[in-house]
PDB file of C-alpha atoms in Angstrom:
ATOM      1  CA  MET A  27      -0.246  -0.037   0.009  1.00 89.00           C
ATOM      2  CA  LEU A  28       1.599   3.146  -0.970  1.00 95.00           C
ATOM      3  CA  LYS A  29       0.388   7.018  -0.594  1.00 96.00           C
ATOM      4  CA  ILE A  30       1.212   9.096  -3.347  1.00 96.00           C
ATOM      5  CA  VAL A  31       0.214  12.539  -3.766  1.00 96.00           C
ATOM      6  CA  ILE A  32      -1.333  14.655  -6.351  1.00 95.00           C
ATOM      7  CA  ALA A  33      -0.129  18.494  -6.487  1.00 94.00           C
ATOM      8  CA  GLY A  34       0.040  21.306  -8.778  1.00 91.00           C
ATOM      9  CA  GLY A  35      -1.479  24.574  -9.179  1.00 86.00           C
ATOM     10  CA  PHE A  36      -5.160  26.011  -9.496  1.00 78.00           C
ATOM     11  CA  GLY A  37      -6.987  23.913 -12.494  1.00 81.00           C
ATOM     12  CA  VAL A  38      -4.469  21.924 -13.769  1.00 85.00           C
ATOM     13  CA  GLY A  39      -6.815  18.601 -13.294  1.00 89.00           C
ATOM     14  CA  LYS A  40      -5.751  17.224 -10.131  1.00 91.00           C
ATOM     15  CA  THR A  41      -9.317  15.709  -9.242  1.00 90.00           C
ATOM     16  CA  THR A  42     -10.005  14.986 -12.921  1.00 91.00           C
ATOM     17  CA  ALA A  43      -6.580  12.988 -12.687  1.00 94.00           C
ATOM     18  CA  VAL A  44      -8.045  11.341  -9.059  1.00 94.00           C
ATOM     19  CA  GLY A  45     -11.321  11.325 -10.453  1.00 92.00           C
ATOM     20  CA  ALA A  46     -10.248   9.270 -13.623  1.00 94.00           C
ATOM     21  CA  VAL A  47      -8.147   6.420 -12.029  1.00 94.00           C
ATOM     22  CA  SER A  48      -9.848   5.695  -9.151  1.00 93.00           C
ATOM     23  CA  GLU A  49     -11.772   1.984  -8.668  1.00 94.00           C
ATOM     24  CA  ILE A  50     -13.972   3.524  -5.908  1.00 89.00           C
ATOM     25  CA  ALA A  51     -16.051   7.065  -6.209  1.00 81.00           C
ATOM     26  CA  PRO A  52     -13.439   9.755  -5.360  1.00 77.00           C
ATOM     27  CA  LEU A  53     -13.987  11.453  -1.856  1.00 69.00           C
ATOM     28  CA  SER A  54     -13.815  15.224  -3.331  1.00 71.00           C
ATOM     29  CA  THR A  55     -13.529  18.109  -1.244  1.00 60.00           C
ATOM     30  CA  GLU A  56     -15.108  20.446  -4.330  1.00 61.00           C
ATOM     31  CA  GLU A  57     -16.985  23.714  -3.073  1.00 54.00           C
ATOM     32  CA  TYR A  58     -18.144  26.556  -5.885  1.00 53.00           C
ATOM     33  CA  LEU A  59     -15.797  29.870  -6.812  1.00 48.00           C
ATOM     34  CA  THR A  60     -17.097  32.567  -5.436  1.00 51.00           C
ATOM     35  CA  GLU A  61     -17.502  36.340  -6.271  1.00 53.00           C
ATOM     36  CA  ALA A  62     -15.736  36.828  -2.453  1.00 47.00           C
ATOM     37  CA  GLY A  63     -12.989  34.667  -3.592  1.00 50.00           C
ATOM     38  CA  SER A  64     -12.298  35.817  -7.365  1.00 50.00           C
ATOM     39  CA  GLN A  65     -10.112  38.591  -5.653  1.00 52.00           C
ATOM     40  CA  VAL A  66      -7.297  35.405  -4.604  1.00 52.00           C
ATOM     41  CA  ASP A  67      -8.604  32.873  -7.414  1.00 56.00           C
ATOM     42  CA  SER A  68      -7.751  34.107 -10.536  1.00 54.00           C
ATOM     43  CA  THR A  69      -9.300  32.431 -13.371  1.00 52.00           C
ATOM     44  CA  ALA A  70      -7.139  33.483 -16.075  1.00 56.00           C
ATOM     45  CA  GLY A  71      -6.523  30.363 -18.337  1.00 56.00           C
ATOM     46  CA  VAL A  72      -9.369  28.720 -16.772  1.00 54.00           C
ATOM     47  CA  GLU A  73     -12.622  30.711 -16.983  1.00 52.00           C
ATOM     48  CA  ALA A  74     -14.722  27.746 -17.110  1.00 56.00           C
ATOM     49  CA  LYS A  75     -13.751  26.560 -14.089  1.00 51.00           C
ATOM     50  CA  ARG A  76     -16.753  26.594 -11.437  1.00 54.00           C
ATOM     51  CA  THR A  77     -15.536  24.539  -8.721  1.00 52.00           C
ATOM     52  CA  THR A  78     -12.343  24.107  -6.697  1.00 55.00           C
ATOM     53  CA  THR A  79     -10.381  21.857  -4.265  1.00 54.00           C
ATOM     54  CA  VAL A  80     -11.146  23.171  -0.722  1.00 52.00           C
ATOM     55  CA  ALA A  81      -9.132  20.217   1.773  1.00 55.00           C
ATOM     56  CA  PHE A  82      -8.493  17.552  -0.772  1.00 67.00           C
ATOM     57  CA  ASP A  83      -9.268  14.538  -3.286  1.00 87.00           C
ATOM     58  CA  PHE A  84      -9.179  11.294  -2.340  1.00 91.00           C
ATOM     59  CA  GLY A  85      -9.282   7.749  -4.794  1.00 92.00           C
ATOM     60  CA  ARG A  86      -7.514   4.525  -4.571  1.00 93.00           C
ATOM     61  CA  LEU A  87      -5.871   2.316  -7.540  1.00 95.00           C
ATOM     62  CA  THR A  88      -4.904  -1.744  -7.295  1.00 93.00           C
ATOM     63  CA  LEU A  89      -2.552  -3.037  -9.084  1.00 87.00           C
ATOM     64  CA  ASN A  90      -2.428  -6.454  -9.201  1.00 86.00           C
ATOM     65  CA  ASP A  91      -0.826  -6.938 -12.711  1.00 81.00           C
ATOM     66  CA  ALA A  92       2.232  -5.015 -11.600  1.00 73.00           C
ATOM     67  CA  PRO A  93       5.390  -6.693 -11.188  1.00 75.00           C
ATOM     68  CA  VAL A  94       4.773  -6.079  -7.487  1.00 78.00           C
ATOM     69  CA  PRO A  95       0.986  -6.056  -6.719  1.00 85.00           C
ATOM     70  CA  MET A  96       0.232  -2.789  -5.345  1.00 88.00           C
ATOM     71  CA  GLU A  97      -2.147  -0.541  -3.881  1.00 94.00           C
ATOM     72  CA  LEU A  98      -1.903   2.547  -4.331  1.00 95.00           C
ATOM     73  CA  LEU A  99      -3.802   5.846  -2.029  1.00 96.00           C
ATOM     74  CA  LEU A 100      -3.589   9.039  -4.145  1.00 96.00           C
ATOM     75  CA  PHE A 101      -4.733  11.992  -2.374  1.00 95.00           C
ATOM     76  CA  GLY A 102      -5.332  15.313  -4.371  1.00 92.00           C
ATOM     77  CA  THR A 103      -4.237  18.648  -2.920  1.00 90.00           C
ATOM     78  CA  PRO A 104      -6.145  22.380  -3.433  1.00 82.00           C
ATOM     79  CA  GLY A 105      -4.348  24.358  -5.823  1.00 64.00           C
ATOM     80  CA  GLN A 106      -4.063  27.709  -4.372  1.00 65.00           C
ATOM     81  CA  ASP A 107      -0.678  28.877  -2.862  1.00 66.00           C
ATOM     82  CA  ARG A 108      -2.729  29.350   0.641  1.00 65.00           C
ATOM     83  CA  PHE A 109      -3.232  25.903   0.901  1.00 68.00           C
ATOM     84  CA  VAL A 110       0.015  24.948   0.770  1.00 76.00           C
ATOM     85  CA  ASP A 111      -0.199  24.577   4.729  1.00 80.00           C
ATOM     86  CA  LEU A 112      -1.716  21.375   4.367  1.00 83.00           C
ATOM     87  CA  TRP A 113       0.185  20.213   1.396  1.00 87.00           C
ATOM     88  CA  TYR A 114       2.600  18.964   4.501  1.00 91.00           C
ATOM     89  CA  ASP A 115      -0.120  16.734   6.083  1.00 90.00           C
ATOM     90  CA  LEU A 116      -0.574  15.411   2.762  1.00 90.00           C
ATOM     91  CA  ALA A 117       2.399  14.757   1.928  1.00 93.00           C
ATOM     92  CA  ARG A 118       3.625  12.780   5.372  1.00 93.00           C
ATOM     93  CA  GLY A 119       4.072   9.344   4.882  1.00 94.00           C
ATOM     94  CA  ALA A 120       4.018   9.790   0.757  1.00 95.00           C
ATOM     95  CA  VAL A 121       6.308   7.809  -1.284  1.00 95.00           C
ATOM     96  CA  GLY A 122       6.297  10.331  -3.885  1.00 96.00           C
ATOM     97  CA  ALA A 123       4.224  13.221  -5.578  1.00 96.00           C
ATOM     98  CA  VAL A 124       3.058  13.546  -8.831  1.00 97.00           C
ATOM     99  CA  VAL A 125       3.138  17.877  -9.791  1.00 96.00           C
ATOM    100  CA  LEU A 126       0.597  17.782 -12.812  1.00 95.00           C
ATOM    101  CA  ALA A 127       1.643  21.063 -15.161  1.00 93.00           C
ATOM    102  CA  ASP A 128      -0.438  22.663 -17.405  1.00 91.00           C
ATOM    103  CA  THR A 129       1.699  24.751 -20.315  1.00 89.00           C
ATOM    104  CA  ARG A 130      -0.758  27.336 -20.374  1.00 86.00           C
ATOM    105  CA  ARG A 131       0.160  28.509 -17.120  1.00 84.00           C
ATOM    106  CA  LEU A 132       3.332  26.755 -16.703  1.00 88.00           C
ATOM    107  CA  ASP A 133       3.833  29.479 -13.622  1.00 88.00           C
ATOM    108  CA  SER A 134       1.499  27.665 -11.357  1.00 86.00           C
ATOM    109  CA  SER A 135       3.754  24.841 -11.031  1.00 90.00           C
ATOM    110  CA  PHE A 136       6.869  26.301  -9.440  1.00 93.00           C
ATOM    111  CA  THR A 137       5.244  26.391  -6.181  1.00 91.00           C
ATOM    112  CA  ALA A 138       4.593  22.384  -6.219  1.00 93.00           C
ATOM    113  CA  VAL A 139       7.825  21.701  -7.414  1.00 95.00           C
ATOM    114  CA  SER A 140       9.553  23.643  -4.958  1.00 94.00           C
ATOM    115  CA  PHE A 141       7.488  21.871  -2.017  1.00 94.00           C
ATOM    116  CA  PHE A 142       8.826  19.036  -3.108  1.00 95.00           C
ATOM    117  CA  GLU A 143      12.248  19.661  -3.625  1.00 95.00           C
ATOM    118  CA  ASP A 144      12.435  21.313  -0.302  1.00 94.00           C
ATOM    119  CA  ILE A 145      10.383  18.497   1.603  1.00 95.00           C
ATOM    120  CA  GLY A 146      12.741  15.871  -0.064  1.00 94.00           C
ATOM    121  CA  LEU A 147       9.714  13.967  -1.637  1.00 96.00           C
ATOM    122  CA  PRO A 148      10.526  11.920  -4.571  1.00 96.00           C
ATOM    123  CA  PHE A 149       8.065  13.272  -7.731  1.00 96.00           C
ATOM    124  CA  VAL A 150       7.466  13.682 -11.711  1.00 96.00           C
ATOM    125  CA  VAL A 151       6.062  16.145 -13.212  1.00 97.00           C
ATOM    126  CA  ALA A 152       3.067  15.081 -15.440  1.00 96.00           C
ATOM    127  CA  VAL A 153       1.886  17.765 -18.294  1.00 95.00           C
ATOM    128  CA  ASN A 154      -1.754  17.763 -18.892  1.00 93.00           C
ATOM    129  CA  GLU A 155      -2.082  17.761 -22.335  1.00 90.00           C
ATOM    130  CA  PHE A 156      -5.297  19.675 -22.188  1.00 84.00           C
ATOM    131  CA  ASP A 157      -7.368  20.565 -25.942  1.00 82.00           C
ATOM    132  CA  GLY A 158      -5.937  23.613 -27.416  1.00 78.00           C
ATOM    133  CA  ALA A 159      -3.314  24.111 -25.443  1.00 81.00           C
ATOM    134  CA  HIS A 160       0.196  24.188 -27.170  1.00 83.00           C
ATOM    135  CA  ARG A 161       2.508  21.620 -26.828  1.00 89.00           C
ATOM    136  CA  TYR A 162       5.781  21.722 -25.932  1.00 91.00           C
ATOM    137  CA  PRO A 163       9.035  19.116 -25.520  1.00 93.00           C
ATOM    138  CA  CYS A 164       9.377  17.306 -22.100  1.00 94.00           C
ATOM    139  CA  HIS A 165      13.020  18.856 -22.471  1.00 94.00           C
ATOM    140  CA  GLU A 166      11.587  22.505 -22.736  1.00 94.00           C
ATOM    141  CA  VAL A 167       9.192  22.107 -20.135  1.00 94.00           C
ATOM    142  CA  ARG A 168      12.010  20.467 -17.662  1.00 95.00           C
ATOM    143  CA  THR A 169      14.122  23.734 -18.800  1.00 95.00           C
ATOM    144  CA  ALA A 170      11.318  26.391 -18.037  1.00 94.00           C
ATOM    145  CA  LEU A 171      11.197  24.781 -14.997  1.00 94.00           C
ATOM    146  CA  GLU A 172      14.798  24.016 -13.927  1.00 95.00           C
ATOM    147  CA  LEU A 173      14.649  20.773 -13.218  1.00 96.00           C
ATOM    148  CA  PRO A 174      17.501  18.388 -12.967  1.00 94.00           C
ATOM    149  CA  ASP A 175      17.847  15.717 -14.701  1.00 94.00           C
ATOM    150  CA  HIS A 176      16.949  12.713 -13.298  1.00 94.00           C
ATOM    151  CA  ILE A 177      13.141  13.996 -12.279  1.00 95.00           C
ATOM    152  CA  PRO A 178      11.132  12.585 -15.246  1.00 96.00           C
ATOM    153  CA  VAL A 179       9.216  14.851 -16.625  1.00 96.00           C
ATOM    154  CA  VAL A 180       6.455  12.969 -19.141  1.00 96.00           C
ATOM    155  CA  THR A 181       2.998  13.936 -20.898  1.00 95.00           C
ATOM    156  CA  CYS A 182      -0.596  12.691 -20.019  1.00 95.00           C
ATOM    157  CA  ASP A 183      -4.256  13.414 -20.528  1.00 95.00           C
ATOM    158  CA  ALA A 184      -5.510  13.166 -16.959  1.00 94.00           C
ATOM    159  CA  ARG A 185      -8.942  12.585 -18.409  1.00 95.00           C
ATOM    160  CA  ASP A 186      -7.366   9.015 -19.699  1.00 95.00           C
ATOM    161  CA  PRO A 187      -7.182   6.278 -16.820  1.00 95.00           C
ATOM    162  CA  ASP A 188      -4.677   4.734 -18.454  1.00 94.00           C
ATOM    163  CA  HIS A 189      -2.406   7.774 -18.713  1.00 94.00           C
ATOM    164  CA  VAL A 190      -2.817   8.311 -15.548  1.00 96.00           C
ATOM    165  CA  ALA A 191      -1.821   4.922 -14.322  1.00 94.00           C
ATOM    166  CA  GLY A 192       1.360   5.395 -16.174  1.00 93.00           C
ATOM    167  CA  VAL A 193       2.112   8.276 -14.482  1.00 95.00           C
ATOM    168  CA  LEU A 194       1.331   6.948 -11.474  1.00 95.00           C
ATOM    169  CA  LEU A 195       3.979   3.707 -11.967  1.00 93.00           C
ATOM    170  CA  THR A 196       6.079   6.101 -13.588  1.00 94.00           C
ATOM    171  CA  LEU A 197       6.281   8.091 -10.174  1.00 95.00           C
ATOM    172  CA  VAL A 198       6.633   4.454  -8.104  1.00 93.00           C
ATOM    173  CA  GLY A 199       9.657   4.274  -9.929  1.00 90.00           C
ATOM    174  CA  GLN A 200      11.100   7.082  -9.417  1.00 92.00           C
ATOM    175  CA  ALA A 201      10.335   6.819  -5.666  1.00 91.00           C
ATOM    176  CA  LEU A 202      11.790   3.492  -5.956  1.00 88.00           C
ATOM    177  CA  LYS A 203      15.541   4.877  -7.283  1.00 87.00           C
ATOM    178  CA  SER A 204      14.892   7.580  -4.266  1.00 79.00           C
ATOM    179  CA  ALA A 205      15.038   5.508  -1.788  1.00 71.00           C
ATOM    180  CA  PRO A 206      17.349   6.630   0.809  1.00 61.00           C
ATOM    181  CA  ALA A 207      19.601   4.150   2.511  1.00 46.00           C
ATOM    182  CA  SER A 208      17.567   4.110   5.626  1.00 40.00           C
ATOM    183  CA  LEU A 209      14.449   2.051   4.255  1.00 44.00           C
ATOM    184  CA  GLU A 210      16.865  -0.757   4.552  1.00 42.00           C
ATOM    185  CA  ARG A 211      16.359  -0.673   7.753  1.00 38.00           C
ATOM    186  CA  PRO A 212      12.960   0.195   9.522  1.00 39.00           C
ATOM    187  CA  THR A 213      12.844   3.231  11.787  1.00 42.00           C
ATOM    188  CA  PHE A 214      10.562   3.250  15.134  1.00 38.00           C
ATOM    189  CA  PRO A 215       8.839   6.296  17.016  1.00 45.00           C
ATOM    190  CA  ALA A 216      11.361   7.720  19.831  1.00 48.00           C
ATOM    191  CA  ALA A 217       8.867   6.427  22.514  1.00 44.00           C
ATOM    192  CA  LEU A 218       9.713   2.700  21.208  1.00 37.00           C
ATOM    193  CA  GLN A 219      14.005   3.673  20.563  1.00 40.00           C
ATOM    194  CA  ASP A 220      13.605   5.028  24.306  1.00 43.00           C
ATOM    195  CA  ALA A 221      12.350   1.330  25.690  1.00 42.00           C
ATOM    196  CA  SER A 222      14.410  -0.578  23.959  1.00 36.00           C
TER     197      SER A 222
END
């Protein structure tokens, strides 16, 4: 059982991705955008957006046919920068994260990229290819986001379950490659260490 965070800017498709791939009815905390929130939630580039995640989305995907059968627990973050404090809670215990990106508003991805770099959580960047958006090669997205070569950059359609599953498998592979040596030896809570 692996916990995965799906993050990114406002309107990049996090709720859509969780819903597309989840084998259960996803838990969603979507609320309608209001006039009062228009001062802080810019819908530039996503004018048709009517709702936003205010806590998290949750879904589950079981991969029985993977080389090692696994169950993925998916937690989608809210996209606005004002909710970043919540990301710490959502990232606790996660093996890695997917940063969804929208090339029409690539600057909205910087917060998520910086967040996961700062906390040291392995991540991949998945460019959600929106209808009508210009398609950029992955190496150009990598350059624009100033990502090192070891961070995978892939493309996907967040509406397509197979695309999202492929991104999740790429992340699991990245997490395994990035696993610190400390994973070889189990760590125990301080109270248990004191008792030994």
